[in-house]
C-alpha positions as a printed Julia matrix, in Angstrom:
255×3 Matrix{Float64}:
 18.0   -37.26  25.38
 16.37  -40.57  25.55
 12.72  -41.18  24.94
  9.83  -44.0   25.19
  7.36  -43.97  23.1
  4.04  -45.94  24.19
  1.77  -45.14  20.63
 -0.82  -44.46  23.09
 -2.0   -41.25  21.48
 -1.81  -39.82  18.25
  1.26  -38.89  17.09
  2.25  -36.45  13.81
  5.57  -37.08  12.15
  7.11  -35.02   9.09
  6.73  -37.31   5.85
 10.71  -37.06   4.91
 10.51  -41.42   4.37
 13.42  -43.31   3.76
 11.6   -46.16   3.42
  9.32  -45.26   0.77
 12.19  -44.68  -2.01
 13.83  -48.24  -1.04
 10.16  -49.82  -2.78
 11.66  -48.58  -5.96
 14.97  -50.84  -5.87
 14.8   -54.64  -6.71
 13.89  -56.49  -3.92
 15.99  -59.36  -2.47
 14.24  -60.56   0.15
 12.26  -60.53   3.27
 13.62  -60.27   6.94
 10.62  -60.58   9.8
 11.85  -58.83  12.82
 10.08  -60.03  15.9
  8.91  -57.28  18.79
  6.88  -57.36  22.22
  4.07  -55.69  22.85
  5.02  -55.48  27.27
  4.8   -52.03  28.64
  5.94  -52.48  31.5
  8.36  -55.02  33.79
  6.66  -58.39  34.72
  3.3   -56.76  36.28
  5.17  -54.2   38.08
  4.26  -50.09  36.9
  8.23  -50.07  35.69
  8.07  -48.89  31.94
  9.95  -50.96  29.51
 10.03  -51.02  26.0
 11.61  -52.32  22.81
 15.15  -50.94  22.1
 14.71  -48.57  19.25
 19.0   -48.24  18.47
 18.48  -51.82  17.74
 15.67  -51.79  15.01
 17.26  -49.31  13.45
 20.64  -49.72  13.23
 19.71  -53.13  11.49
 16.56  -52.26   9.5
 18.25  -49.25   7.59
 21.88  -51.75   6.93
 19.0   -54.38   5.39
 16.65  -52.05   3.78
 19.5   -50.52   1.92
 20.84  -53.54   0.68
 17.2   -53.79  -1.04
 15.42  -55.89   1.46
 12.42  -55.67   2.71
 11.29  -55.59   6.42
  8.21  -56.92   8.33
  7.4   -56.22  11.97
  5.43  -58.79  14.11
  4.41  -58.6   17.59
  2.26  -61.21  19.91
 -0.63  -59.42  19.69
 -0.27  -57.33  16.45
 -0.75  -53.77  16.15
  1.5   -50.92  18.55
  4.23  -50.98  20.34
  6.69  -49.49  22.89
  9.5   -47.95  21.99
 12.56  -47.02  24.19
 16.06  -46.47  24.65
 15.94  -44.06  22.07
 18.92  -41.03  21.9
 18.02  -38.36  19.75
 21.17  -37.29  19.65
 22.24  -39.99  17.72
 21.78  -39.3   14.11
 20.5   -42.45  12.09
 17.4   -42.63  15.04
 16.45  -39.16  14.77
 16.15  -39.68  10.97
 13.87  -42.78  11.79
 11.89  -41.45  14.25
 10.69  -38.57  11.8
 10.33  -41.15   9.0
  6.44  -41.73   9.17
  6.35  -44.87   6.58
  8.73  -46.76   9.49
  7.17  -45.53  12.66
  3.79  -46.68  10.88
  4.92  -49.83  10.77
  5.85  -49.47  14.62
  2.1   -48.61  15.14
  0.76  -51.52  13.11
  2.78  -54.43  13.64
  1.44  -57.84  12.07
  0.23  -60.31  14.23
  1.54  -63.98  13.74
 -1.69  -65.42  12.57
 -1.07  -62.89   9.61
  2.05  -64.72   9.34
  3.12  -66.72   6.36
  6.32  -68.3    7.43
  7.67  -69.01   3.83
  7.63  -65.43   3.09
 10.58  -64.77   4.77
 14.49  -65.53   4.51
 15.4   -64.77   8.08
 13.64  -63.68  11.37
 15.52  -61.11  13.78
 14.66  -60.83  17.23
 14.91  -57.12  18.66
 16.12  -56.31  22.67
 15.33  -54.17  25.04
 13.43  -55.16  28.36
 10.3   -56.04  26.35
 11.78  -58.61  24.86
 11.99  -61.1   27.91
  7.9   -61.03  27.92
  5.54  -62.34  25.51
  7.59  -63.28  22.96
 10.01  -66.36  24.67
  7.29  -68.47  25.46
  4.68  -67.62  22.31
  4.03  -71.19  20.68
  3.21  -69.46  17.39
  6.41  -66.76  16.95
  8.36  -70.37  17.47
  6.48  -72.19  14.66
  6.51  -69.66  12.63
 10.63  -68.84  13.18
 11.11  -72.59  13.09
  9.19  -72.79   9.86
 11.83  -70.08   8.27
 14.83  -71.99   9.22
 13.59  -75.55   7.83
 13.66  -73.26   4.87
 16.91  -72.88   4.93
 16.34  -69.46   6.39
 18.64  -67.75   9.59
 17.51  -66.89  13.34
 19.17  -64.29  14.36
 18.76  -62.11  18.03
 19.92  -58.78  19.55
 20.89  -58.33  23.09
 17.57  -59.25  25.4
 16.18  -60.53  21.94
 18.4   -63.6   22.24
 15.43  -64.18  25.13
 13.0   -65.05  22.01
 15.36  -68.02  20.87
 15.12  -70.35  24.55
 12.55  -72.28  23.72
 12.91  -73.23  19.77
 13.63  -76.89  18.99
 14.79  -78.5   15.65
 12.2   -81.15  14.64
 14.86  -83.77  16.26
 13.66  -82.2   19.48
 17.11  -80.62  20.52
 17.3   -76.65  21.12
 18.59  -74.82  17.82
 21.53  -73.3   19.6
 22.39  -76.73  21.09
 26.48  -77.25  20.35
 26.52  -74.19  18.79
 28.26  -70.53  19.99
 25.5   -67.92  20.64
 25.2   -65.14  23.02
 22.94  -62.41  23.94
 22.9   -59.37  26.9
 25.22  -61.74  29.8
 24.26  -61.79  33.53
 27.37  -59.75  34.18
 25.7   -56.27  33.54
 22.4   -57.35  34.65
 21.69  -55.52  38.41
 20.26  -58.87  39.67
 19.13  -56.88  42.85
 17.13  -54.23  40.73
 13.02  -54.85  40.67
 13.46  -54.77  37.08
 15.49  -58.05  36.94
 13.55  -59.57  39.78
 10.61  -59.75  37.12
 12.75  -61.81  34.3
 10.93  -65.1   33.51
 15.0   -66.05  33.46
 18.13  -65.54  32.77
 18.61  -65.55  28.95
 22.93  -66.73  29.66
 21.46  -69.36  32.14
 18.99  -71.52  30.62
 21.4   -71.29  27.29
 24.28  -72.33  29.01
 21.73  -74.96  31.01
 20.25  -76.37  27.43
 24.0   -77.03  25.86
 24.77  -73.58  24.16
 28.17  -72.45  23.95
 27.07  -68.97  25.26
 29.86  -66.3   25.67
 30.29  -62.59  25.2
 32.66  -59.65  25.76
 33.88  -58.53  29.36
 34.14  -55.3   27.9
 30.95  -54.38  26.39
 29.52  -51.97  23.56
 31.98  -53.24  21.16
 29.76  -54.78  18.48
 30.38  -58.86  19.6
 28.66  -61.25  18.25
 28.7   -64.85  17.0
 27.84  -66.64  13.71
 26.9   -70.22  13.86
 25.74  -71.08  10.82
 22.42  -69.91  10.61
 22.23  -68.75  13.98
 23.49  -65.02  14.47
 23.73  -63.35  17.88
 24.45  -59.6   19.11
 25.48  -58.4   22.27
 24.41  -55.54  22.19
 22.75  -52.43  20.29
 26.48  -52.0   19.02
 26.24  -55.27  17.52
 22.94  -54.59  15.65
 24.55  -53.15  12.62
 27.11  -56.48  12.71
 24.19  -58.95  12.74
 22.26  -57.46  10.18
 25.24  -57.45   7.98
 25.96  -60.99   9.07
 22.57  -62.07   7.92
 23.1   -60.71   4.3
 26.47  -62.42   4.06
 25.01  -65.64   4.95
 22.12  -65.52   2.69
 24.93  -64.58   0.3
 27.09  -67.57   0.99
 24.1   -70.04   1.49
 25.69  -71.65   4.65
 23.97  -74.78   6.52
């Protein structure tokens, strides 16, 4: 069963957190995950949302290695949620774990933003993703601010979308020379109205700005690419791998 959750009413969740007991261990860090606040395709009435699979599958491999995560969104506050299988059983547990889905509710806005708070900024996917967030001048300060620090970009699927526009202060795109990817044209339906309402096409202007973008014919089988400090997913399958790629490189301290 898949859902979409719009926040647009009140909604009561069972208190079993997971989130709550991870306050207790020592805390290593912050990661700032960046979301969209788009309901819907372009200005079409075609629901979209952010992909729920991949917050979670990389918030809970993060938060249990004692980090801490912070949600911000263009506008701050609520957002859509989609994609979502209850079947599966790590997003069931989420989506009854009111601590996390409050944070859903209440993301921070980027003036609330300090930049050197953070270690590493992840953009999330899902058809939200290609609106709001690409072309928001302070989301790109504030992620360029992180990895001046030393700190990692890192994107999932349609959240590679966030990443187009973001320049090094020598005035050359951060994933210029380097190997990055993201959700390819190849299982895009460029004749659906959904893509028709795409600002662009995320393996395009990459390819177009001197990124070595490339990804799996296959699919769903957890690619990605590190690059440094640059991490890249696929796919929701990939979520888990770019999470865990972030923590090694923070690890390793690599340049």
């Amino acid at each position: 069963m898949r859902l979409l959750i719009l926040f647009c009413s009140v909604i009561i969740f069972t208190n079993c957190s997971k989130t709550s007991t991870i306050a207790n261990n020592t805390l290593k860090g912050t990661i700032l995950f960046i979301v969209s606040n788009q309901h819907y395709y372009g200005n079409t009435d075609i629901n979209t949302a952010n992909h729920f699979a991949e917050i979670v599958f990389a918030y809970d491999v993060l938060v249990n290695k004692g980090y801490q995560v912070d949600f911000v969104s263009p506008e701050g506050g609520a957002i859509p949620i989609g994609y979502l299988s209850t079947s599966d059983s790590l997003q069931k547990q989420y989506l009854y774990d009111f601590d996390f889905m409050k944070k859903l509710k209440n993301t921070l806005s980027p003036e609330t933003i300090n930049a050197s708070n953070y270690k590493a900024v992840y953009y999330v996917g899902g058809g939200a993703a290609m609106f709001g967030v690409p072309e928001n001048k302070s989301i790109q300060n504030i992620t360029m601010s992180i990895y001046n620090n030393a700190g990692i970009v890192s994107a999932i699927c349609h959240g590679t979308a966030g990443i187009v526009n973001l320049k090094t202060n020598d005035g050359n795109y951060l994933y210029t020379g380097k190997q990055v990817n993201g959700f390819p044209d190849v299982f895009e339906n460029k004749n659906a109205n959904y893509y028709k309402t795409f600002p662009f096409s995320i393996e395009e202007i990459i390819t177009k700005r001197g990124g070595n973008f490339s990804y799996s014919k296959e699919g769903w089988d957890n690619y990605y690419k590190t690059d440094g400090r640059l991490i890249t997913g696929q796919d929701p399958t990939a979520a888990a791998s770019v999470a865990k790629q972030i923590i090694n490189v923070l690890n390793t301290g690599s340049k």
